[in-house]
Coordinates of C-alpha atoms in Angstrom, one line a residue:
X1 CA 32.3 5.2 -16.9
X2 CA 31.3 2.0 -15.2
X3 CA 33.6 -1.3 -16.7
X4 CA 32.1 -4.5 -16.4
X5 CA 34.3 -6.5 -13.5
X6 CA 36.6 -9.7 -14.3
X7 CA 34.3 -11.9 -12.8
X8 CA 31.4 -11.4 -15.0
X9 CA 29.5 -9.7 -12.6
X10 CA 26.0 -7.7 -14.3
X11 CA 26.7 -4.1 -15.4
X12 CA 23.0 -3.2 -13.6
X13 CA 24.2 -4.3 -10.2
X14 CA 27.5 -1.7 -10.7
X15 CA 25.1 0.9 -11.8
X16 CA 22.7 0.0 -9.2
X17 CA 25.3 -0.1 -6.6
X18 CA 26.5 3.4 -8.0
X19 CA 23.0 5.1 -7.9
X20 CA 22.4 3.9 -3.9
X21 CA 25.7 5.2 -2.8
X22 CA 25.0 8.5 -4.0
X23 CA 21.9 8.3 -2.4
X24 CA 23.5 7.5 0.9
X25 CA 26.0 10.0 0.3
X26 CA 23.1 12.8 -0.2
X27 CA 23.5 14.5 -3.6
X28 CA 20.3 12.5 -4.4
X29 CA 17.9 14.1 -1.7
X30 CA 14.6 12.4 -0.8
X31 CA 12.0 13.0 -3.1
X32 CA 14.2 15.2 -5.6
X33 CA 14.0 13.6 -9.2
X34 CA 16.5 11.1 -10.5
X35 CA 18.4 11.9 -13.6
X36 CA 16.2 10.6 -16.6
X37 CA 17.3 6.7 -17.9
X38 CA 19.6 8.9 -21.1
X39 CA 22.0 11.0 -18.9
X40 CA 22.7 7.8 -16.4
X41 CA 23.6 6.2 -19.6
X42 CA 25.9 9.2 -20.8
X43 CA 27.4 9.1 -17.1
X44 CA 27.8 5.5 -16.9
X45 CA 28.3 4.6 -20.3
X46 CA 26.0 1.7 -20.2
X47 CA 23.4 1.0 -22.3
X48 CA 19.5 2.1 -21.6
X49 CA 18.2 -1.4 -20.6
X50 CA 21.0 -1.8 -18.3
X51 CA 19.8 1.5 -16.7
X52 CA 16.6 0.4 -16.6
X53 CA 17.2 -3.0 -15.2
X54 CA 19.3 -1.1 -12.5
X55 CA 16.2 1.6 -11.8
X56 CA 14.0 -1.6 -11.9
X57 CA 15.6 -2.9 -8.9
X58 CA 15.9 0.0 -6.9
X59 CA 12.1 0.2 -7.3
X60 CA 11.8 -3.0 -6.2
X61 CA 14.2 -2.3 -3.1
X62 CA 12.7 0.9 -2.3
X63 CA 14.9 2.8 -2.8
X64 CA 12.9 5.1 -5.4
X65 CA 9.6 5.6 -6.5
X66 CA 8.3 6.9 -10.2
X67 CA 5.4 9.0 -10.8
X68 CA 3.8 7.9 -14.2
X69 CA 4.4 11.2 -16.5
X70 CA 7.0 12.6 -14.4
X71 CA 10.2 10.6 -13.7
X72 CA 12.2 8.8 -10.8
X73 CA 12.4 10.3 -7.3
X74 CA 14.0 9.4 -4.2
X75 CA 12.1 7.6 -2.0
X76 CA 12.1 9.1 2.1
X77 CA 12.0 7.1 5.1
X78 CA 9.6 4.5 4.3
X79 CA 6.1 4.3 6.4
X80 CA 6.1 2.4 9.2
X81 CA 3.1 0.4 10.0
X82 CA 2.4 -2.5 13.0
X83 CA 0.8 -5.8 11.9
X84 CA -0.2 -6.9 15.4
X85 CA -2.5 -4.2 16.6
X86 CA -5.9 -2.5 15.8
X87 CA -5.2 0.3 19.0
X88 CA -3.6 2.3 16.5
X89 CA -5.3 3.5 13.9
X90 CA -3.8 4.8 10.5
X91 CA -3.8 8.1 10.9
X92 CA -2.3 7.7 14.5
X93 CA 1.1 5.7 13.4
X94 CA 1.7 7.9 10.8
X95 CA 1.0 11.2 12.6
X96 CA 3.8 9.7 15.1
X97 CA 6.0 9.1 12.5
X98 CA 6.3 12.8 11.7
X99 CA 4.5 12.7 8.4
X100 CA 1.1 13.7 7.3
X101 CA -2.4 11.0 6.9
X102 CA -5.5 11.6 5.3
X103 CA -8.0 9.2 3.5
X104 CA -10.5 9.8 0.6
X105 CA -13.4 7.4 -0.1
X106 CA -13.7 6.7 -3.3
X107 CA -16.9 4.9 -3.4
X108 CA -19.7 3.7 -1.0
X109 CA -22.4 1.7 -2.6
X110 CA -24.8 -1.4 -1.6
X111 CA -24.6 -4.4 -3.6
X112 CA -26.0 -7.7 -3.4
X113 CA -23.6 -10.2 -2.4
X114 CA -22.3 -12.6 -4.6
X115 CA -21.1 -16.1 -4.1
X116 CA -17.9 -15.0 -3.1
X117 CA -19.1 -12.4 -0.3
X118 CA -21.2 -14.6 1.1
X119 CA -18.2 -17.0 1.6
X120 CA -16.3 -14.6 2.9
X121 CA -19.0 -12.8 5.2
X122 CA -20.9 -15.8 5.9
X123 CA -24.1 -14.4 4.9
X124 CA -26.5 -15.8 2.6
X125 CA -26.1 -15.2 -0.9
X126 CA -28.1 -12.0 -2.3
X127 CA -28.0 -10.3 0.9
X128 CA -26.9 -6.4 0.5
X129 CA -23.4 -5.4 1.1
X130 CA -21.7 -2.0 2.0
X131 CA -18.9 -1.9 -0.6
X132 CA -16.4 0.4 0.7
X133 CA -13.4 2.1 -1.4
X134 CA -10.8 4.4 0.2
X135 CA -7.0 5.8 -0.7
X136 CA -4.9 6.5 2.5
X137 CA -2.7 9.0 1.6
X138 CA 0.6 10.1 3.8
X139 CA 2.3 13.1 2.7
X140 CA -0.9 13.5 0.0
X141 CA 1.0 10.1 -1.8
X142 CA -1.2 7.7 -2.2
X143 CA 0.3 4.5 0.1
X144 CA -2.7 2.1 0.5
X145 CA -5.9 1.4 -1.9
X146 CA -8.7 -0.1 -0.1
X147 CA -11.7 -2.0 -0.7
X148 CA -14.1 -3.1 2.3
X149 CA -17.4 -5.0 2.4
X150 CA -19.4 -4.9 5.7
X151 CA -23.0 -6.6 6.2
X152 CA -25.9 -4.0 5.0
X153 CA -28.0 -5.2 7.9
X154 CA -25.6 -4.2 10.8
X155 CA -24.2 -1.0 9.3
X156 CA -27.3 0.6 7.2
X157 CA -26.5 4.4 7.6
X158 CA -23.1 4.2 6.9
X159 CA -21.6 7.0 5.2
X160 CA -19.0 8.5 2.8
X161 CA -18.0 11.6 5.8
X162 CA -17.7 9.0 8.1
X163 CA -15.6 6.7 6.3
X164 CA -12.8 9.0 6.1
X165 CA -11.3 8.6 9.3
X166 CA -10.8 5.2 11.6
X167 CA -13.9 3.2 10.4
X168 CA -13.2 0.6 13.4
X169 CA -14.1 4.0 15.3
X170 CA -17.1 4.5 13.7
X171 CA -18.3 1.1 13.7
X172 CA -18.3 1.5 17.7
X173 CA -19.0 4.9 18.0
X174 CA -22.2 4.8 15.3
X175 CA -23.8 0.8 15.4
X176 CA -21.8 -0.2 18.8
X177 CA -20.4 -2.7 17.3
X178 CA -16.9 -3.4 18.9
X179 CA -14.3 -4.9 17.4
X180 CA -12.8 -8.2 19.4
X181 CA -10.3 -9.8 16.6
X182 CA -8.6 -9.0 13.1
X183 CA -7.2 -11.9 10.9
X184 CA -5.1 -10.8 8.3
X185 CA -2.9 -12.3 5.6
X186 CA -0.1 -10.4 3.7
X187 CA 1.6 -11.7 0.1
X188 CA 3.0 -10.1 -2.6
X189 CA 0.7 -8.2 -5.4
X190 CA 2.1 -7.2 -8.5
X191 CA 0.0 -3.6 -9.7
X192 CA -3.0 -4.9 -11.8
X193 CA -4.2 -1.7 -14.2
X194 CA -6.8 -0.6 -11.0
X195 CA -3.8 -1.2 -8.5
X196 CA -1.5 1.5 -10.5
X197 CA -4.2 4.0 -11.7
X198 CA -5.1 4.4 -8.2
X199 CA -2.0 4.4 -6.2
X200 CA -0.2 6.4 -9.3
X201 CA 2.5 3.3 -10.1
X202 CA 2.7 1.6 -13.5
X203 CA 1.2 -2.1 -14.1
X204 CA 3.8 -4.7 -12.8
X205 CA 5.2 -2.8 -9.6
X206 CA 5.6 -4.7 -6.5
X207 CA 3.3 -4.4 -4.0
X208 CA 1.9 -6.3 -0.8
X209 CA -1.9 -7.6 -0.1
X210 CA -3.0 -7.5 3.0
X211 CA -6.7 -9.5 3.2
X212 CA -8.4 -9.1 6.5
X213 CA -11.3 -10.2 8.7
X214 CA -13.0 -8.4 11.3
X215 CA -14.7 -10.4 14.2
X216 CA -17.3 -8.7 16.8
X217 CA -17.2 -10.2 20.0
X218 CA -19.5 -12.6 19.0
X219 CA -17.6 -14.1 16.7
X220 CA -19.3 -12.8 13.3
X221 CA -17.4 -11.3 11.0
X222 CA -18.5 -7.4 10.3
X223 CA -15.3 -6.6 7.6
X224 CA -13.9 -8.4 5.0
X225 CA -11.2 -6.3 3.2
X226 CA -8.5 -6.0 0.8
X227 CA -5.5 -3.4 0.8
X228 CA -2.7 -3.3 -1.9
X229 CA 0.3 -1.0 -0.4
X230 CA 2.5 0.6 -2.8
X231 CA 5.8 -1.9 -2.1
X232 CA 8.0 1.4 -2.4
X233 CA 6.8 2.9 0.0
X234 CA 4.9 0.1 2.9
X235 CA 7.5 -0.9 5.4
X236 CA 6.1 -3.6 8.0
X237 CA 6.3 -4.1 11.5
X238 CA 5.4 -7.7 13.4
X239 CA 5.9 -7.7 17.4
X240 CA 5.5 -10.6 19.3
X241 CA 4.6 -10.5 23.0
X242 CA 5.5 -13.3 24.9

């Protein structure tokens, strides 16, 4: 039984509070499943939206995940992936962290670009576009959901096969075309219907947008993308060399 303190403070944070030290003591394992929201409330004598608000926050924290249909689990060691670099791909940092990549392609198709993609590719409006979906998946959980556009013109063959691995690596292995310079921005994304049915979240979890650029050496841009990370799961890393 959890009693609300003399200074006021929220029942959710005590409950909150409770649920992390248990999971830092180990009787909640990583990746085991969470009591459901009606036997926290028996064992905490609290009501439901208190444990909610509580489960809420520890979503938000990472310290659990829910899979829609199935419950709360413990979240592991979140991934660990570095802002500042292109040399290692995705399936290189995670395979050094231990834990297990893989990427599925959705879709490939060509589509004329609109006003938007020509903005963003600098090409002229109408002009076909390779519109690139993936998943990146560590552990088979789906962690990033990807959508890419590259110029028709300088990548005409490209493939779904191919696309399921490093595509900076394919772009210079296949069309030669090396990549010089990435510009990316990251800000927080709150799941959108297409954001949760594809990384398996519900509507409203936290999550981070990265948008990037791809620059050949000549200065063109060859990728514009968008990636929403699962916030439960995405853990950042920015080093600076000075």
């Amino acid at each position: 039984m959890i009693e609300e303190a003399k200074d006021g403070s929220a029942l959710h944070l005590k409950v909150k509070d409770a649920i992390i030290q248990l999971i830092n003591d180990g009787e909640y394992k990583p990746d085991s499943q969470l009591p459901t929201e009606a036997e926290f409330c028996e064992k905490y004598g609290v009501s439901r939206t208190t444990v909610r608000t509580a489960l809420q926050q520890l979503t938000m924290e990472g310290y659990v995940y829910r899979k829609r249909g199935s419950g709360t689990f413990v979240s592991a060691n979140k991934v660990k992936q570095i802002l500042t670099t292109t040399v290692d791909h995705f399936s290189s940092q995670i395979s050094m962290q231990g834990k297990k990549p893989s990427i599925k392609v959705i879709q490939l198709e060509v589509i004329p670009a609109d006003e938007y993609l020509s903005e963003q590719l600098k090409i002229q409006e109408g002009e076909p576009v390779n519109a690139l979906e993936r998943i990146r998946y560590v552990n088979e959980e789906p962690i990033q959901f990807e959508t890419a556009y590259l110029p028709w013109y300088k990548t005409p063959a490209l493939n779904k096969p191919g696309c399921e691995n490093s595509l900076y690596k394919l772009l210079e292995t296949q069309f030669g075309l090396k990549i010089n310079k990435t510009v990316e921005t990251l800000e927080l994304f709150i799941a959108d219907q297409e954001a949760a049915d594809k990384l398996h979240i519900s509507v409203g979890d936290p999550c981070f947008a990265l948008d990037t650029f791809a620059y050949l050496l000549d200065g063109s841009i060859i990728e514009y993308s968008k990636t929403i990370y699962r916030g439960d799961l995405a853990h950042f890393v920015i080093e600076r060399n000075y």
